[in-house]
Amino acid sequence: MTRASLRWLLDHEAVTCVIPGFKNAAQVLDNLQAANVASFSDAELRRLEAWYASEVHEHIRGAY
């Protein structure tokens, strides 16, 4: 899940870097593997956007 989340962030044109958290060296190495994860397809991105809109957005502080 972490790798997919980082890949999604890295694929956004407006994002120039991602600074993920970690607690140990193994997590750092796992985070680095996000660079090797395939980008989401257009269909997958549409499904994620729909899920975010219906399940997450209302719970984000400052959302409008």
XYZ file of C-alpha atoms in Angstrom:
64
model
C 0.000 0.000 0.000
C 2.827 2.388 0.837
C 4.530 1.866 -2.497
C 1.289 2.411 -4.410
C 0.549 5.575 -2.432
C 3.994 6.987 -3.084
C 3.770 6.088 -6.797
C 0.404 7.893 -7.015
C 1.923 11.000 -5.442
C 5.028 10.912 -7.622
C 2.907 10.728 -10.779
C 1.210 14.063 -10.094
C 2.685 16.785 -12.276
C 2.560 19.347 -9.465
C 4.560 17.132 -7.091
C 8.318 17.564 -7.241
C 9.231 15.305 -4.323
C 7.707 13.136 -1.638
C 9.069 12.913 1.897
C 7.598 9.773 3.452
C 7.930 8.876 7.083
C 9.866 5.874 8.307
C 10.895 4.250 11.565
C 13.706 1.985 10.435
C 16.036 1.177 7.551
C 13.714 -1.507 6.184
C 10.959 1.081 5.738
C 13.361 3.405 3.923
C 14.275 0.620 1.518
C 10.603 -0.236 1.014
C 9.752 3.417 0.309
C 12.482 3.546 -2.331
C 10.796 0.684 -4.166
C 7.953 3.047 -5.095
C 10.155 4.184 -7.967
C 9.830 0.675 -9.427
C 6.028 0.472 -9.165
C 4.077 0.908 -12.391
C 1.929 4.012 -12.663
C -1.825 3.608 -12.293
C -3.857 3.247 -15.486
C -6.442 5.873 -16.400
C -9.215 3.480 -15.352
C -7.554 2.866 -11.979
C -7.145 6.599 -11.423
C -10.841 7.184 -12.151
C -11.777 4.484 -9.615
C -9.484 6.031 -7.008
C -10.925 9.497 -7.634
C -14.482 8.181 -7.267
C -13.580 6.335 -4.046
C -11.888 9.441 -2.638
C -14.891 11.615 -3.467
C -17.395 9.216 -1.887
C -15.442 7.864 1.093
C -12.645 10.239 2.093
C -13.186 13.842 1.042
C -15.775 14.712 3.693
C -13.359 13.631 6.425
C -10.499 15.875 5.313
C -10.174 18.976 7.458
C -10.388 22.128 5.377
C -12.032 20.301 2.447
C -14.350 22.384 0.337
